[in-house]
Coordinates of C-alpha atoms in Angstrom, one line a residue:
X17 CA 85.0 102.6 101.3
X18 CA 86.6 101.8 98.1
X19 CA 88.2 104.0 95.5
X20 CA 86.0 105.6 92.9
X21 CA 85.5 103.1 90.1
X22 CA 86.8 103.7 86.7
X23 CA 83.8 104.8 84.5
X24 CA 82.5 102.1 82.2
X25 CA 84.1 102.1 78.8
X26 CA 82.0 103.0 75.8
X27 CA 82.0 100.7 72.8
X28 CA 81.4 102.3 69.3
X29 CA 78.1 101.5 67.7
X30 CA 78.9 99.4 64.6
X31 CA 75.7 100.7 63.0
X32 CA 76.9 104.2 62.7
X33 CA 78.5 104.8 59.3
X34 CA 82.0 106.2 59.0
X35 CA 83.6 107.7 55.9
X36 CA 87.1 106.3 56.3
X37 CA 86.3 102.7 57.3
X38 CA 88.7 103.2 60.3
X39 CA 89.3 100.8 63.1
X40 CA 87.1 103.1 65.2
X41 CA 84.1 101.7 63.3
X42 CA 84.9 98.1 64.1
X43 CA 82.7 96.5 66.7
X44 CA 84.4 95.2 69.9
X45 CA 82.6 93.0 72.4
X46 CA 82.3 94.9 75.7
X47 CA 81.5 91.6 77.4
X48 CA 84.7 89.9 76.2
X49 CA 86.8 92.9 77.1
X50 CA 85.3 93.0 80.6
X51 CA 86.0 89.3 81.1
X52 CA 89.6 89.8 80.1
X53 CA 89.9 92.8 82.5
X54 CA 88.4 90.7 85.3
X55 CA 90.7 87.7 84.5
X56 CA 93.9 89.9 84.5
X57 CA 92.7 91.8 87.5
X58 CA 92.3 88.7 89.7
X59 CA 95.5 87.1 88.4
X60 CA 97.5 90.3 89.2
X61 CA 95.8 90.5 92.6
X62 CA 97.1 87.0 93.3
X63 CA 100.7 88.0 92.5
X64 CA 100.3 91.1 94.6
X65 CA 99.1 89.0 97.5
X66 CA 102.1 86.7 97.0
X67 CA 104.4 89.7 97.1
X68 CA 102.7 91.3 100.1
X69 CA 101.9 88.3 102.1
X70 CA 103.6 85.2 100.8
X71 CA 107.0 86.8 101.0
X72 CA 106.6 88.0 104.6
X73 CA 108.6 85.0 106.0
X74 CA 111.5 86.0 103.8
X75 CA 111.2 89.7 104.6
X76 CA 111.3 89.1 108.3
X77 CA 114.1 86.5 108.1
X78 CA 116.5 88.1 105.6
X79 CA 116.0 91.8 106.5
X80 CA 117.1 93.4 109.8
X81 CA 114.1 93.8 112.2
X82 CA 114.5 97.5 112.6
X83 CA 114.8 98.1 108.9
X84 CA 111.8 96.0 107.8
X85 CA 109.7 97.5 110.6
X86 CA 110.6 101.0 109.5
X87 CA 109.8 100.1 105.9
X88 CA 106.4 98.7 106.8
X89 CA 105.7 101.8 109.0
X90 CA 106.6 104.3 106.2
X91 CA 105.2 102.2 103.4
X92 CA 101.8 104.0 103.6
X93 CA 103.5 107.4 103.3
X94 CA 105.4 106.2 100.2
X95 CA 102.2 104.9 98.6
X96 CA 100.4 108.2 99.4
X97 CA 103.1 110.4 97.9
X98 CA 103.7 108.4 94.7
X99 CA 100.1 107.6 93.8
X100 CA 98.9 111.1 93.6
X101 CA 97.7 111.7 90.0
X102 CA 95.5 114.7 90.8
X103 CA 92.5 112.7 89.4
X104 CA 94.0 112.8 86.0
X105 CA 93.9 109.0 85.3
X106 CA 90.2 108.6 85.8
X107 CA 89.3 111.6 83.7
X108 CA 91.7 110.6 80.9
X109 CA 90.1 107.1 80.7
X110 CA 86.6 108.5 80.8
X111 CA 87.3 111.1 78.1
X112 CA 89.0 108.5 75.9
X113 CA 86.1 106.1 76.2
X114 CA 83.5 108.9 75.3
X115 CA 85.5 110.1 72.3
X116 CA 86.0 106.5 71.1
X117 CA 82.3 105.8 71.4
X118 CA 81.5 108.9 69.3
X119 CA 84.1 108.0 66.7
X120 CA 85.5 111.5 67.1
X121 CA 89.1 110.9 65.7
X122 CA 90.2 114.5 66.3
X123 CA 89.0 114.6 69.9
X124 CA 90.4 111.2 70.6
X125 CA 93.8 112.2 69.3
X126 CA 93.8 115.4 71.4
X127 CA 92.7 113.7 74.6
X128 CA 95.2 110.9 74.3
X129 CA 98.0 113.2 73.4
X130 CA 97.3 115.7 76.1
X131 CA 96.8 113.0 78.7
X132 CA 100.0 111.2 77.9
X133 CA 102.1 114.4 78.0
X134 CA 100.4 115.4 81.3
X135 CA 101.1 111.9 82.8
X136 CA 104.8 112.0 81.9
X137 CA 105.2 115.4 83.4
X138 CA 103.3 114.3 86.5
X139 CA 105.4 111.1 86.9
X140 CA 108.7 113.0 86.6
X141 CA 107.5 115.6 89.1
X142 CA 106.3 113.1 91.6
X143 CA 109.5 111.0 91.3
X144 CA 111.8 114.1 91.8
X145 CA 109.8 115.6 94.7
X146 CA 109.4 112.3 96.6
X147 CA 113.0 111.2 96.1
X148 CA 114.2 114.5 97.4
X149 CA 112.0 114.1 100.4
X150 CA 113.2 110.6 101.1
X151 CA 115.5 111.6 104.0
X152 CA 112.4 112.6 105.9
X153 CA 111.3 108.9 106.2
X154 CA 114.0 107.9 108.8
X155 CA 113.8 111.3 110.4
X156 CA 110.1 110.9 111.0
X157 CA 110.9 107.7 113.0
X158 CA 114.0 109.4 114.6
X159 CA 116.4 106.8 113.2
X160 CA 120.0 107.5 112.6
X161 CA 123.2 105.9 111.3
X162 CA 123.5 103.2 108.6
X163 CA 119.9 102.1 109.1
X164 CA 118.6 105.6 108.4
X165 CA 120.7 106.0 105.3
X166 CA 119.6 102.7 103.8
X167 CA 116.0 103.4 104.6
X168 CA 116.2 106.8 102.9
X169 CA 117.9 105.4 99.8
X170 CA 115.4 102.5 99.5
X171 CA 112.5 105.0 100.0
X172 CA 113.9 107.1 97.1
X173 CA 114.3 104.1 94.8
X174 CA 110.7 103.0 95.7
X175 CA 109.5 106.5 95.0
X176 CA 111.0 106.5 91.5
X177 CA 109.6 103.1 90.8
X178 CA 106.1 103.9 92.0
X179 CA 106.0 107.2 90.2
X180 CA 106.7 105.3 87.0
X181 CA 103.5 103.4 87.6
X182 CA 101.6 106.6 86.8
X183 CA 102.7 106.2 83.2
X184 CA 101.5 102.6 83.3
X185 CA 98.1 103.8 84.6
X186 CA 97.8 106.3 81.8
X187 CA 99.0 104.2 78.9
X188 CA 97.4 101.0 80.1
X189 CA 94.2 102.8 80.9
X190 CA 93.9 104.2 77.4
X191 CA 94.4 100.8 75.9
X192 CA 91.7 99.3 78.1
X193 CA 89.3 102.2 77.2
X194 CA 90.0 101.4 73.5
X195 CA 88.8 97.9 74.3
X196 CA 92.3 96.5 74.0
X197 CA 92.8 94.9 77.5
X198 CA 95.1 91.9 76.6
X199 CA 98.4 93.7 76.2
X200 CA 98.2 95.9 79.3
X201 CA 96.8 93.0 81.4
X202 CA 99.6 90.7 80.3
X203 CA 102.2 93.3 80.9
X204 CA 100.9 94.0 84.4
X205 CA 101.1 90.3 85.2
X206 CA 104.6 90.2 83.8
X207 CA 105.6 93.2 85.9
X208 CA 104.3 91.7 89.1
X209 CA 105.9 88.4 88.4
X210 CA 109.2 90.1 87.7
X211 CA 109.0 91.9 91.0
X212 CA 108.3 88.7 92.9
X213 CA 111.2 86.8 91.3
X214 CA 113.7 89.6 91.6
X215 CA 112.8 90.3 95.2
X216 CA 113.1 86.6 96.2
X217 CA 116.5 86.2 94.4
X218 CA 117.9 89.4 96.0
X219 CA 116.7 88.4 99.4
X220 CA 118.3 85.0 99.2
X221 CA 121.6 86.6 97.9
X222 CA 121.9 89.0 100.8
X223 CA 120.6 92.3 99.5
X224 CA 118.4 92.9 102.5
X225 CA 116.0 95.9 102.3
X226 CA 117.3 96.8 98.9
X227 CA 115.5 93.7 97.6
X228 CA 112.0 95.2 98.0
X229 CA 113.0 98.6 96.4
X230 CA 114.7 97.0 93.4
X231 CA 111.8 94.6 93.0
X232 CA 109.5 97.6 92.7
X233 CA 111.8 99.3 90.1
X234 CA 112.0 96.1 88.0
X235 CA 108.2 95.9 88.0
X236 CA 107.9 99.5 86.8
X237 CA 110.5 99.0 84.0
X238 CA 108.8 95.9 82.6
X239 CA 105.2 97.1 83.1
X240 CA 105.9 100.7 82.1
X241 CA 108.2 100.1 79.2
X242 CA 105.9 97.5 77.7
X243 CA 102.8 99.6 78.1
X244 CA 104.5 102.6 76.4
X245 CA 105.5 100.5 73.4
X246 CA 102.0 98.9 73.2
X247 CA 100.4 102.3 73.6
X248 CA 102.3 103.9 70.7
X249 CA 101.9 100.8 68.5
X250 CA 98.1 100.6 69.1
X251 CA 97.5 104.4 68.7
X252 CA 99.7 104.8 65.6
X253 CA 99.8 101.4 63.8
X254 CA 96.3 100.2 64.6
X255 CA 94.2 103.4 65.1
X256 CA 96.4 105.7 63.0
X257 CA 95.5 108.6 65.3
X258 CA 97.4 111.9 65.0
X259 CA 98.2 112.8 68.6
X260 CA 98.0 116.4 69.7
X261 CA 98.5 118.2 73.0
X262 CA 97.2 121.6 73.8
X263 CA 96.7 123.8 76.8
X264 CA 92.9 124.1 76.2
X265 CA 92.3 120.4 76.5
X266 CA 94.7 120.3 79.5
X267 CA 92.7 122.9 81.3
X268 CA 89.5 121.1 80.6
X269 CA 90.9 117.8 81.9
X270 CA 92.3 119.5 85.0
X271 CA 88.9 121.0 85.8
X272 CA 87.2 117.6 85.5
X273 CA 89.9 116.0 87.6
X274 CA 89.2 118.0 90.8
X275 CA 86.3 115.8 92.0
X276 CA 88.3 112.7 91.4
X277 CA 91.3 114.2 93.1
X278 CA 89.2 115.1 96.1
X279 CA 88.1 111.4 96.5
X280 CA 91.6 110.1 95.8
X281 CA 93.4 112.2 98.5
X282 CA 91.2 110.8 101.3
X283 CA 92.2 107.1 100.6
X284 CA 95.9 107.3 101.8
X285 CA 94.8 109.4 104.8
X286 CA 92.4 106.6 105.8
X287 CA 94.5 103.5 105.0
X288 CA 98.1 104.5 104.5
X289 CA 99.2 106.4 107.6
X290 CA 98.1 104.5 110.6
X291 CA 101.3 102.4 111.0
X292 CA 103.4 105.5 110.4
X293 CA 101.4 107.3 113.1
X294 CA 102.1 104.5 115.5
X295 CA 105.8 104.3 114.7
X296 CA 106.4 108.1 114.7
X297 CA 104.6 108.5 118.1
X298 CA 107.1 106.2 119.8
X299 CA 110.1 107.0 117.7
X300 CA 113.5 105.3 117.4
X301 CA 114.2 101.6 116.8
X302 CA 111.3 100.7 119.2
X303 CA 108.9 102.9 117.2
X304 CA 110.1 101.3 113.9
X305 CA 109.4 97.8 115.4
X306 CA 106.1 98.7 116.9
X307 CA 104.9 100.5 113.7
X308 CA 106.0 97.5 111.7
X309 CA 104.1 95.1 114.1
X310 CA 101.0 97.2 113.7
X311 CA 101.3 97.1 109.9
X312 CA 101.7 93.3 110.0
X313 CA 98.9 92.8 112.4
X314 CA 96.4 94.5 110.1
X315 CA 97.9 93.0 107.0
X316 CA 95.2 90.3 106.8
X317 CA 92.5 92.9 107.3
X318 CA 93.8 94.9 104.4
X319 CA 94.0 91.8 102.2
X320 CA 90.3 91.0 102.8
X321 CA 89.4 94.6 102.0
X322 CA 91.4 94.5 98.8
X323 CA 89.6 91.3 97.6
X324 CA 86.2 92.7 98.6
X325 CA 86.8 96.0 96.7
X326 CA 86.9 94.0 93.4
X327 CA 83.2 93.2 93.9
X328 CA 82.2 96.9 94.5
X329 CA 84.0 98.0 91.3
X330 CA 82.5 95.1 89.3
X331 CA 78.9 96.1 90.0
X332 CA 79.3 99.8 89.4
X333 CA 78.5 99.8 85.7
X334 CA 75.2 98.0 86.4
X335 CA 74.3 100.6 89.0
X336 CA 75.1 103.5 86.7
X337 CA 73.2 101.9 83.9
X338 CA 70.1 101.4 86.0
X339 CA 70.3 105.0 87.2
X340 CA 70.6 106.3 83.7
X341 CA 67.5 104.4 82.7
X342 CA 65.6 105.9 85.6
X343 CA 64.8 102.3 86.8
X344 CA 64.8 103.4 90.5
X345 CA 62.9 100.5 91.8
X346 CA 65.1 98.0 90.0
X347 CA 68.1 99.9 91.3
X348 CA 66.9 99.5 94.9
X349 CA 66.5 95.8 94.6
X350 CA 70.0 95.4 93.1
X351 CA 71.5 97.6 95.8
X352 CA 69.8 95.5 98.6
X353 CA 71.2 92.3 97.2
X354 CA 74.6 93.8 96.6
X355 CA 74.7 95.1 100.2
X356 CA 73.9 91.6 101.5
X357 CA 76.6 90.0 99.4
X358 CA 79.2 92.6 100.5
X359 CA 78.1 92.0 104.1
X360 CA 78.6 88.3 103.7
X361 CA 82.1 88.7 102.3
X362 CA 83.0 91.2 105.1
X363 CA 81.6 89.1 107.9
X364 CA 83.2 85.8 106.8
X365 CA 86.5 87.6 106.1
X366 CA 86.6 89.5 109.3
X367 CA 85.4 86.6 111.4
X368 CA 88.2 84.5 110.0
X369 CA 90.7 87.3 110.6
X370 CA 89.7 87.5 114.3
X371 CA 90.0 83.7 114.7
X372 CA 93.3 83.1 112.9
X373 CA 95.2 86.4 112.7
X374 CA 97.7 85.6 115.4
X375 CA 98.4 82.3 113.7
X376 CA 98.8 84.1 110.4
X377 CA 101.3 86.6 111.7
X378 CA 103.3 84.0 113.6
X379 CA 103.4 81.6 110.7
X380 CA 104.3 84.1 108.0
X381 CA 107.0 86.1 109.8
X382 CA 110.3 85.3 111.4
X383 CA 109.5 83.0 114.4
X384 CA 112.3 84.6 116.3
X385 CA 110.6 87.9 116.5
X386 CA 107.1 88.6 117.8
X387 CA 105.3 90.8 115.2
X388 CA 101.8 90.3 116.5
X389 CA 100.3 93.5 117.9
X390 CA 97.7 91.8 120.1
X391 CA 94.1 90.6 120.1
X392 CA 92.6 94.0 120.9
X393 CA 94.1 95.5 117.7
X394 CA 92.9 92.5 115.7
X395 CA 89.3 92.7 116.9
X396 CA 89.0 96.5 116.6
X397 CA 90.5 96.5 113.2
X398 CA 88.3 93.7 112.1
X399 CA 85.1 95.5 113.3
X400 CA 86.4 98.7 111.5
X401 CA 86.9 96.9 108.2
X402 CA 83.6 95.0 108.5
X403 CA 81.8 98.3 109.0
X404 CA 83.7 99.8 106.1
X405 CA 82.8 97.0 103.7
X406 CA 79.2 96.5 104.9
X407 CA 78.4 100.1 104.3
X408 CA 80.9 101.0 101.7
X409 CA 78.7 100.3 98.7
X410 CA 76.9 103.6 99.6
X411 CA 79.9 105.3 97.9
X412 CA 79.5 103.3 94.7
X413 CA 75.7 104.0 94.5
X414 CA 76.1 107.7 95.0
X415 CA 79.0 107.8 92.5
X416 CA 76.8 106.0 90.0
X417 CA 74.0 108.6 90.6
X418 CA 76.4 111.5 89.9
X419 CA 76.5 112.8 93.5
X420 CA 80.1 113.9 93.2
X421 CA 80.0 117.1 95.3
X422 CA 78.1 115.3 98.1
X423 CA 80.6 112.4 98.1
X424 CA 83.5 114.9 98.3
X425 CA 82.0 116.7 101.3
X426 CA 81.3 113.4 103.1
X427 CA 84.7 111.7 102.6
X428 CA 86.5 114.9 103.7
X429 CA 84.3 115.1 106.7
X430 CA 85.3 111.6 107.6
X431 CA 89.0 112.5 107.3
X432 CA 88.6 115.7 109.2
X433 CA 87.1 113.8 112.2
X434 CA 89.2 110.6 111.8
X435 CA 92.8 112.1 111.8
X436 CA 92.7 114.1 115.0
X437 CA 90.7 111.4 116.7
X438 CA 93.3 108.8 115.7
X439 CA 96.1 111.0 117.0
X440 CA 94.3 111.7 120.3
X441 CA 93.4 108.0 120.9
X442 CA 97.0 107.0 120.0
X443 CA 98.4 109.4 122.6
X444 CA 95.8 108.5 125.3
X445 CA 95.7 104.7 125.1
X446 CA 98.4 103.5 122.7
X447 CA 98.3 101.6 119.3
X448 CA 94.9 100.0 119.9
X449 CA 93.4 103.5 119.9
X450 CA 94.0 103.8 116.2
X451 CA 91.5 101.1 115.0
X452 CA 89.1 102.2 117.7
X453 CA 89.1 105.8 116.4
X454 CA 88.8 104.5 112.8
X455 CA 85.8 102.3 113.7
X456 CA 84.0 105.2 115.5
X457 CA 84.5 107.6 112.6
X458 CA 83.5 105.0 110.0
X459 CA 80.2 104.3 111.8
X460 CA 79.3 108.0 112.3
X461 CA 80.1 109.3 108.9
X462 CA 79.8 106.4 106.5
X463 CA 77.5 103.9 108.1
X464 CA 75.1 106.6 109.4
X465 CA 75.4 109.8 107.4
X466 CA 76.4 108.6 104.0
X467 CA 74.2 105.5 104.2
X468 CA 71.2 107.6 105.1
X469 CA 71.9 110.0 102.3
X470 CA 72.2 107.2 99.8
X471 CA 69.0 105.6 100.9
X472 CA 67.1 108.9 100.6
X473 CA 68.6 109.6 97.1
X474 CA 67.6 106.1 95.9
X475 CA 64.1 106.6 97.5
X476 CA 64.2 103.6 99.8
X477 CA 61.0 103.2 101.8
X478 CA 61.0 102.7 105.6
X479 CA 60.1 99.0 105.1
X480 CA 63.0 98.5 102.6
X481 CA 65.5 100.2 104.9
X482 CA 64.4 98.0 107.8
X483 CA 64.6 94.9 105.7
X484 CA 68.1 95.8 104.5
X485 CA 69.5 96.5 108.0
X486 CA 67.9 93.5 109.5
X487 CA 69.2 91.3 106.7
X488 CA 72.7 92.6 107.1
X489 CA 72.6 92.0 110.9
X490 CA 71.3 88.4 110.3
X491 CA 74.0 87.6 107.8
X492 CA 76.8 89.0 109.8
X493 CA 75.9 87.5 113.2
X494 CA 77.2 83.9 112.8
X495 CA 80.5 84.6 111.0
X496 CA 81.5 87.4 113.5
X497 CA 80.3 85.4 116.5
X498 CA 82.2 82.3 115.4
X499 CA 85.4 84.3 114.9
X500 CA 85.1 85.9 118.4
X501 CA 84.5 82.4 120.0
X502 CA 87.5 80.9 118.3
X503 CA 89.6 83.9 119.3
X504 CA 88.5 83.5 122.9
X505 CA 89.2 79.8 122.8
X506 CA 92.7 80.4 121.7
X507 CA 92.5 78.3 118.6
X508 CA 95.9 78.3 116.8
X509 CA 97.1 76.7 113.6
X510 CA 100.5 75.0 114.2
X511 CA 101.5 74.9 110.5
X512 CA 100.8 76.8 107.3
X513 CA 98.8 73.8 105.8
X514 CA 96.7 73.7 109.0
X515 CA 96.2 77.4 108.8
X516 CA 95.0 77.1 105.2
X517 CA 92.5 74.2 105.8
X518 CA 91.2 75.7 109.0
X519 CA 90.6 79.1 107.4
X520 CA 88.9 77.4 104.4
X521 CA 86.7 75.3 106.7
X522 CA 85.7 78.4 108.7
X523 CA 84.8 80.3 105.5
X524 CA 82.7 77.4 104.1
X525 CA 80.8 76.7 107.3
X526 CA 80.0 80.3 108.2
X527 CA 79.1 81.3 104.7
X528 CA 76.8 78.3 104.4
X529 CA 75.1 79.2 107.7
X530 CA 74.5 82.8 106.5
X531 CA 73.0 81.5 103.3
X532 CA 70.6 79.3 105.2
X533 CA 69.3 82.5 106.9
X534 CA 68.8 84.6 103.9
X535 CA 66.6 83.8 100.9
X536 CA 68.1 86.5 98.6
X537 CA 71.6 85.2 99.0
X538 CA 70.5 81.7 98.2
X539 CA 68.9 83.0 95.0
X540 CA 72.2 84.7 94.0
X541 CA 74.0 81.4 94.5
X542 CA 71.5 79.5 92.4
X543 CA 71.8 82.0 89.6
X544 CA 75.6 81.9 89.6
X545 CA 76.1 85.2 91.3
X546 CA 74.1 87.3 88.7
X547 CA 72.9 90.1 90.9
X548 CA 70.8 91.6 88.1
X549 CA 68.8 88.4 87.8
X550 CA 67.9 88.6 91.5
X551 CA 66.2 91.9 91.0

């Protein structure tokens, strides 16, 4: 299940007269702005993958095994603590977009001013609290000595850097909702590139674990500093908006943020704590290594999920638009096609992960240390992520239909079941119990309860439900079976180039086989991926 998508921006209607001939009355192409957003999004994603995956050989070679294992094991906790915005960012962007669409200068100035002040206060608070709590990171893994001190200090530095990204999300989000995506997109790229270059240089010059933390800080300085300057230049010089901040608007934004915050808080509980659970359950240097091994073993799974999430976010505006029009039948056809496409991506990705994950871990980490957690973890985690992606579009559909309260109840039901089940399975059977518990919870809550609720709300007929489920099973069968066969056969890539071409060949052949079995998917390919045209 992906994060709630940012509401579609609203472009002002150039046909509405405005007395002061302001820039608010100038037409901006939503299509062009969207294309820029997509271009920068995927370019940035590429650099994120380079930092998270491409640098793994350097991480495991130039950083002590216990320290890098502890960093991987606690990384999810750091992300959870420093990315808590209490739902503010999504509400701020939605309110800015609405006020911009209405050409309400006074409201726009008040929303932006209030949101910026709130974001700065929030970022400072998160940085201080998380940095103060940094000694708990090594304590949770029962580490001591110099290793514990270095981990705590790097954790604190990473906390400050990540908290600064909250200001980036606020200022950059406002610029994008004002249909000015180029500057924030370029700055985000520059920040990620700075992080990669700085991290590599520091690793090669002997900085060890500090390299990762300082890389995050340099990213935040470039991205955050640039966005703040671009924000004030755009708001003052281009839009000439008087910014105001008041308690009434702050209370209104806070009340609207609660739903978004409810969704947001479940994400780290689902994706960020598993490696920490594994490491903390064992404790000490062994726990740090085992937790790090678990994190590296599921790194490829997380990468496929991250890439697939872009698709879900991209189709959300179309789903919301169709729901707003009351075009329920059209909506159902788009949803069926979208589910099949998502299933294809999930099946090919997870089939490939099952087949080549051991090769990936061994080729992209220090060959002197075995960071692979085992085939059982690989398979169970692959099935879990497949189930998550194959059924995860239910979230986007319900979100587009305004079912906020229902979504909040369901996602918290999942967390309430998942967390104690993960801990129990971890205690009973060891690390492989974590993906097993995650898979079981995913199927029960999301692939059964949430999916059924979505199908009922969208008024799917029994025949349509049957066609959807049969189609998903048919599409997934070949890629997942092929991955399982290659895993059982012990296929291994001896080099990184061999890994690349074997993975590409697997993706092409299994995707082609799935396309041959489904007419709707072939239509999508012929129409260059335009889902709406298929409906």
